mmCIF file of C-alpha atoms in Angstrom:
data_model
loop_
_atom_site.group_PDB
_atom_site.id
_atom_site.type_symbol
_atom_site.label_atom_id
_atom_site.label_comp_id
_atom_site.label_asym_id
_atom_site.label_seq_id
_atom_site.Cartn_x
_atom_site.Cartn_y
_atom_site.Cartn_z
ATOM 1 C CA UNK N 152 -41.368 -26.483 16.322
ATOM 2 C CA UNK N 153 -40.947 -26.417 12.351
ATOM 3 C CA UNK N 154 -37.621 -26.587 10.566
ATOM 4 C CA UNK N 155 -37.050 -23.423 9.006
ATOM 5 C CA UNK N 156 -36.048 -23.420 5.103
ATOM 6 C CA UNK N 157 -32.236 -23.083 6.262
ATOM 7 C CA UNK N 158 -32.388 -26.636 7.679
ATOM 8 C CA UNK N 159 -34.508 -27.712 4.851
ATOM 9 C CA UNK N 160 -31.501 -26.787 2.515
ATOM 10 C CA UNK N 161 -28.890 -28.384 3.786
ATOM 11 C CA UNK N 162 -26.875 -30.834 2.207
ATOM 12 C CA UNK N 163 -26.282 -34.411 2.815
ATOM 13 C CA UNK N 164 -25.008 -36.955 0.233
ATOM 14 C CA UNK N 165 -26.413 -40.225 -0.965
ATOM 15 C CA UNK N 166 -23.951 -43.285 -1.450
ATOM 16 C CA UNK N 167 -23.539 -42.266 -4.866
ATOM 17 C CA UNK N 168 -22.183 -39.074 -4.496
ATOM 18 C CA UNK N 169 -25.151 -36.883 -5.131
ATOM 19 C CA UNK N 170 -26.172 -34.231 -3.390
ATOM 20 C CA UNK N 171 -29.529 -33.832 -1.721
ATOM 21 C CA UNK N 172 -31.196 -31.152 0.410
ATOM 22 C CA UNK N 173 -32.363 -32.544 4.005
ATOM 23 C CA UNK N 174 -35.684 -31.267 3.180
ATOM 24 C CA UNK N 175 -36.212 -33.396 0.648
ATOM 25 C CA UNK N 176 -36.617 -36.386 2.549
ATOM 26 C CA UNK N 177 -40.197 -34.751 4.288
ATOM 27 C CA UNK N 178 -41.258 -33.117 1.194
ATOM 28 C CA UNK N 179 -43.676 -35.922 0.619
ATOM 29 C CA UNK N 180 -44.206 -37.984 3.279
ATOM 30 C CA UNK N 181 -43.360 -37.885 7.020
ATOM 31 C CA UNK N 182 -39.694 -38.838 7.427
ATOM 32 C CA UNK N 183 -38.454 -40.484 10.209
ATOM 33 C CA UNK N 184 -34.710 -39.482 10.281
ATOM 34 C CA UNK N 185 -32.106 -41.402 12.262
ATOM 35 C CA UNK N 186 -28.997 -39.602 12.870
ATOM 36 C CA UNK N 187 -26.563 -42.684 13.865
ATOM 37 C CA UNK N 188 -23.733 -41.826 15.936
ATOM 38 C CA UNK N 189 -21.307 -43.280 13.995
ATOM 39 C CA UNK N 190 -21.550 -46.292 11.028
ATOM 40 C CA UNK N 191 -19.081 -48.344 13.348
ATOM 41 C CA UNK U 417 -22.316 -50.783 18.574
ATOM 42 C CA UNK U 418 -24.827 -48.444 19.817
ATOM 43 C CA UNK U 419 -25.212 -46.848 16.257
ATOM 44 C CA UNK U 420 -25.849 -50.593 15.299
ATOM 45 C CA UNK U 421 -28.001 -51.785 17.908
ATOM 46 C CA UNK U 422 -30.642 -48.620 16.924
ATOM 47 C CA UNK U 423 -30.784 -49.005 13.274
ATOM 48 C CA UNK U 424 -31.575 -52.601 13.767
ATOM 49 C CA UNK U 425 -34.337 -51.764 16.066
ATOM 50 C CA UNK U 426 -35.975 -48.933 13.927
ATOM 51 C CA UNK U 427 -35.259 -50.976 10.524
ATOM 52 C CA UNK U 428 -37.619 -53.935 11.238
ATOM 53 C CA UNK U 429 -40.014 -51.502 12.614
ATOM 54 C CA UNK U 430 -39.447 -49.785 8.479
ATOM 55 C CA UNK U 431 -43.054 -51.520 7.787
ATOM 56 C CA UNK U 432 -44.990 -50.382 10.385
ATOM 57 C CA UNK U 433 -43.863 -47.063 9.855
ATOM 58 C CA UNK U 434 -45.125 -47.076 5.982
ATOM 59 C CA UNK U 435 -47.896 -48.168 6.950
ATOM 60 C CA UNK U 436 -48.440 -45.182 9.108
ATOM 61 C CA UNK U 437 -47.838 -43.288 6.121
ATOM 62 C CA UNK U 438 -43.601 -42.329 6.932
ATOM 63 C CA UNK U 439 -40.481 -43.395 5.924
ATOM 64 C CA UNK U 440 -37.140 -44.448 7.183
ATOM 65 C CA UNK U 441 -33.916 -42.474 6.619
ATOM 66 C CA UNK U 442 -31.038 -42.796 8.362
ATOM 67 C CA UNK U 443 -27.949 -39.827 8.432
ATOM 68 C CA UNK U 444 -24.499 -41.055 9.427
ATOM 69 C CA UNK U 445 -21.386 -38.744 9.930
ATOM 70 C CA UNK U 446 -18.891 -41.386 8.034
ATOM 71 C CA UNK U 447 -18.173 -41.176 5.013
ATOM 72 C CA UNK U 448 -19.727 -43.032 1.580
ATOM 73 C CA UNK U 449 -17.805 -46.277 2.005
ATOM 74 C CA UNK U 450 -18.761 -46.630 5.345
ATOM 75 C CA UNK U 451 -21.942 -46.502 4.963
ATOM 76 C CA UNK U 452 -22.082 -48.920 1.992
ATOM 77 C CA UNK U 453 -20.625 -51.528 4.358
ATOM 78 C CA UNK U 454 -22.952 -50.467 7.161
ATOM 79 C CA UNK U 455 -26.098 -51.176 4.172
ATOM 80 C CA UNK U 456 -24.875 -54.233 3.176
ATOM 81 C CA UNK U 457 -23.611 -55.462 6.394
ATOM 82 C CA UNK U 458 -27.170 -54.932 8.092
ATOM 83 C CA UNK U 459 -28.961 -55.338 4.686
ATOM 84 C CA UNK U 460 -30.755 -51.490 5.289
ATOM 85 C CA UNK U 461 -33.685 -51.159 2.789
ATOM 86 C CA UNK U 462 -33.788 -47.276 4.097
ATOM 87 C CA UNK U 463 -32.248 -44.705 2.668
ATOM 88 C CA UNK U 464 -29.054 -43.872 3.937
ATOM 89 C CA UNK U 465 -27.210 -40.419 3.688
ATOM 90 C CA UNK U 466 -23.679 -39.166 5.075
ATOM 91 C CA UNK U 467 -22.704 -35.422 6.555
ATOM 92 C CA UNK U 468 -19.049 -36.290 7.412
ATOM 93 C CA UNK U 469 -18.896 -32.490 7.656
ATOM 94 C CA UNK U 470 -21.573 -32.594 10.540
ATOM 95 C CA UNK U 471 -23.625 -29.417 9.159
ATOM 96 C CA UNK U 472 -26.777 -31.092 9.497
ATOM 97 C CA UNK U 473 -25.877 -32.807 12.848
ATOM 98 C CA UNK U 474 -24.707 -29.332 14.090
ATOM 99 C CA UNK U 475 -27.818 -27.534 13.199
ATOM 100 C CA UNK U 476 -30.034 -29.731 14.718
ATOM 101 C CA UNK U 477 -28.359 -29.285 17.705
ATOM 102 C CA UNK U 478 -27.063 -33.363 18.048
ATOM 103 C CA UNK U 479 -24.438 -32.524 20.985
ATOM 104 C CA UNK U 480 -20.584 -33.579 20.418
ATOM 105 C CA UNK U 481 -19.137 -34.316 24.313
ATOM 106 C CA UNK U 482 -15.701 -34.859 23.820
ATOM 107 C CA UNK U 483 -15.792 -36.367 27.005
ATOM 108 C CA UNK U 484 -18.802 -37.964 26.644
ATOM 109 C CA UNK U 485 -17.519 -41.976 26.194
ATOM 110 C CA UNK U 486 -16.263 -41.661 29.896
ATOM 111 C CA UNK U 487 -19.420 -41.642 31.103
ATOM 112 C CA UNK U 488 -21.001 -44.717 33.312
ATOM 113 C CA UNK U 489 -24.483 -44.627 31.168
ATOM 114 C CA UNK U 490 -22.428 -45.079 28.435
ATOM 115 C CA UNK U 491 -21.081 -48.550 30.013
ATOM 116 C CA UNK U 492 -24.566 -49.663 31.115
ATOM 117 C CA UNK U 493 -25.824 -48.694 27.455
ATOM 118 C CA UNK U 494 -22.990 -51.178 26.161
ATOM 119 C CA UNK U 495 -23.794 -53.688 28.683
ATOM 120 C CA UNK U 496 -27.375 -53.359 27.022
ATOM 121 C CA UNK U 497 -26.384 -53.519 23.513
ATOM 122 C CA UNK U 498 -24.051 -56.286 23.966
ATOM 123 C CA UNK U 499 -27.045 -58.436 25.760
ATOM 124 C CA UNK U 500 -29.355 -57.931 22.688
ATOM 125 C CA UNK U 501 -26.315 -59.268 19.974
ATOM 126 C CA UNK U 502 -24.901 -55.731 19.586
ATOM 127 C CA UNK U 503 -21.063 -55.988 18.706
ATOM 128 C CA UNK U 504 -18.542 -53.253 18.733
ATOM 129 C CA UNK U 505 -17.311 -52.866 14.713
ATOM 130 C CA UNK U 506 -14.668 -50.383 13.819
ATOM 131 C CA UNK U 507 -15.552 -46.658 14.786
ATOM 132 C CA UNK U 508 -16.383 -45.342 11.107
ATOM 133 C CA UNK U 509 -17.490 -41.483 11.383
ATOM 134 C CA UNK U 510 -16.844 -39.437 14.635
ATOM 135 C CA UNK U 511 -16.713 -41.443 17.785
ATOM 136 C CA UNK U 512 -17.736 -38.269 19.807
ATOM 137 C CA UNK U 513 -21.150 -36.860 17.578
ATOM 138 C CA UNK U 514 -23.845 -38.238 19.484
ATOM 139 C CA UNK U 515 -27.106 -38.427 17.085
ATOM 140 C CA UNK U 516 -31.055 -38.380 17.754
ATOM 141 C CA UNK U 517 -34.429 -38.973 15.673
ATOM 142 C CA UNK U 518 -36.987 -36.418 14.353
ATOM 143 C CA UNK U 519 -40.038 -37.009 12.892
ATOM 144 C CA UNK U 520 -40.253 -34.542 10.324
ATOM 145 C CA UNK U 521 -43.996 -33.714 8.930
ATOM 146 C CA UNK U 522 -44.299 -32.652 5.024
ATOM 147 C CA UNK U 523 -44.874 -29.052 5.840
ATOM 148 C CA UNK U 524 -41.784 -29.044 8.075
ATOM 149 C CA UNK U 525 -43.534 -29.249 11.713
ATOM 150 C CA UNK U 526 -41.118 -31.876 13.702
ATOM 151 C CA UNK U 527 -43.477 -33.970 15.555
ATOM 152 C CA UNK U 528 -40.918 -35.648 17.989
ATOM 153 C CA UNK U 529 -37.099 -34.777 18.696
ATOM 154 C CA UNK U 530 -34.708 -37.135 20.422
ATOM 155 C CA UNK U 531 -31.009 -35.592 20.979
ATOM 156 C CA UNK U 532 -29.088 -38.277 22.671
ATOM 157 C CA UNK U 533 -27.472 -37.202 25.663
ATOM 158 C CA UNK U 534 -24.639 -40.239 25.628
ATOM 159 C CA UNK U 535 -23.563 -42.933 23.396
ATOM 160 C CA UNK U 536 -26.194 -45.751 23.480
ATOM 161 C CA UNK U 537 -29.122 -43.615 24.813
ATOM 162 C CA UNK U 538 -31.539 -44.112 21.895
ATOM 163 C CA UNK U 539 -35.172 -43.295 22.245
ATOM 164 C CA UNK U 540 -37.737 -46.182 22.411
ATOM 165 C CA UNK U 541 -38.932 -47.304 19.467
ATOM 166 C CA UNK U 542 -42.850 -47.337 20.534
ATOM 167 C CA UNK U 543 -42.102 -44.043 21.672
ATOM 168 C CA UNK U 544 -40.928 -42.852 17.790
ATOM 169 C CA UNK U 545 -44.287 -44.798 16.309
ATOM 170 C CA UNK U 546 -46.487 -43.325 18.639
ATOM 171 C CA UNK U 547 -45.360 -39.931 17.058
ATOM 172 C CA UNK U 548 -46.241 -41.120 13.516
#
C-alpha cells in the first residue's frame, strides 16, 4: 500500500503554529507516526 | 491513559529506531496547548503534531466508535495500563478517535499499519521495529 499524494498533503500543525504537510515527515527518512488517541 | 502508556513505550524505543535509520513522530487530535503539556509532562524528544480537525486521522481510516469506551477490552486495556504506572490525566483531544501507527517509507510505501480497534489496544512495540 503507498500513500497517495492526497495524504501526503495534508495538513497537521507543529506546536508553534506552523503548518506542515504529513508527507513531510517520510520525505527523508522512514517515519514512524503515532497517532495518540487523545493527549489526556 | 492509554494515549500515555503508548508514547512512553515507543519513546524510549526513539533510539533504536534511529538507529534503524527512522524517526519518531507522534499526531494527537488536541489542540497546541495540550500537546505542549503532554511534551513537557513526558519530556517527548519526538516531534509532535496536532489535527484537532481529524483530517489526517479520518483519511487514514483511524475509526471513531462513539460507543467504543463501553467496551470490556477497553477495561482490561486500563487494567493493563494502570499495572505498568499508566494514570488517567484529563481527556485533552477527542475521547472517542481511536489512533494507530504506520511506518511510512520515503517513497510513500507504508510498511506496517496498526488501526486500533478500542481504546488501549496499541500494537507491540517489537512488532513496529521489526517493520523498520
Amino acid at each position: 500500500m503507498k500513500l497517495g499524494k492526497d495524504v501526503a498533503a495534508l495538513k497537521v500543525q507543529d506546536l508553534d503554529g506552523g503548518e506542515r504537510a504529513l508527507g513531510e515527515t517520510w520525505r527523508e527518512r522512514t517515519a514512524v507516526l503515532v497517532f495518540l488517541r487523545h493527549f489526556g | 491513559m492509554f494515549c500515555r502508556e503508548q508514547a512512553v513505550q515507543l519513546h524510549r524505543e526513539r533510539d533504536a529506531i534511529r538507529r534503524k535509520g527512522a524517526d519518531l513522530v507522534f499526531v494527537g487530535n488536541g489542540n497546541r496547548r495540550f500537546a505542549r503539556g503532554f511534551r513537557d509532562e513526558f519530556a517527548i524528544e519526538a516531534p509532535i503534531y496536532v489535527d484537532p480537525e481529524l483530517v489526517a486521522y479520518r483519511a487514514l481510516e483511524f475509526s471513531r466508535p462513539v460507543l467504543g469506551l463501553l467496551n470490556p477490552k477497553v477495561w482490561v486495556a486500563g487494567a493493563r495500563a494502570l499495572g505498568g504506572g499508566a494514570r488517567q490525566g484529563a481527556i485533552q483531544g477527542d475521547a472517542f478517535q481511536l489512533g494507530g501507527v504506520l511506518v511510512v517509507r520515503k517513497d510513500g510505501t507504508v510498511a506496517y499499519r496498526f488501526a486500533s480497534a478500542t481504546a488501549g489496544d496499541h500494537p507491540p512495540v517489537t512488532e513496529v521495529l521489526a517493520a523498520l
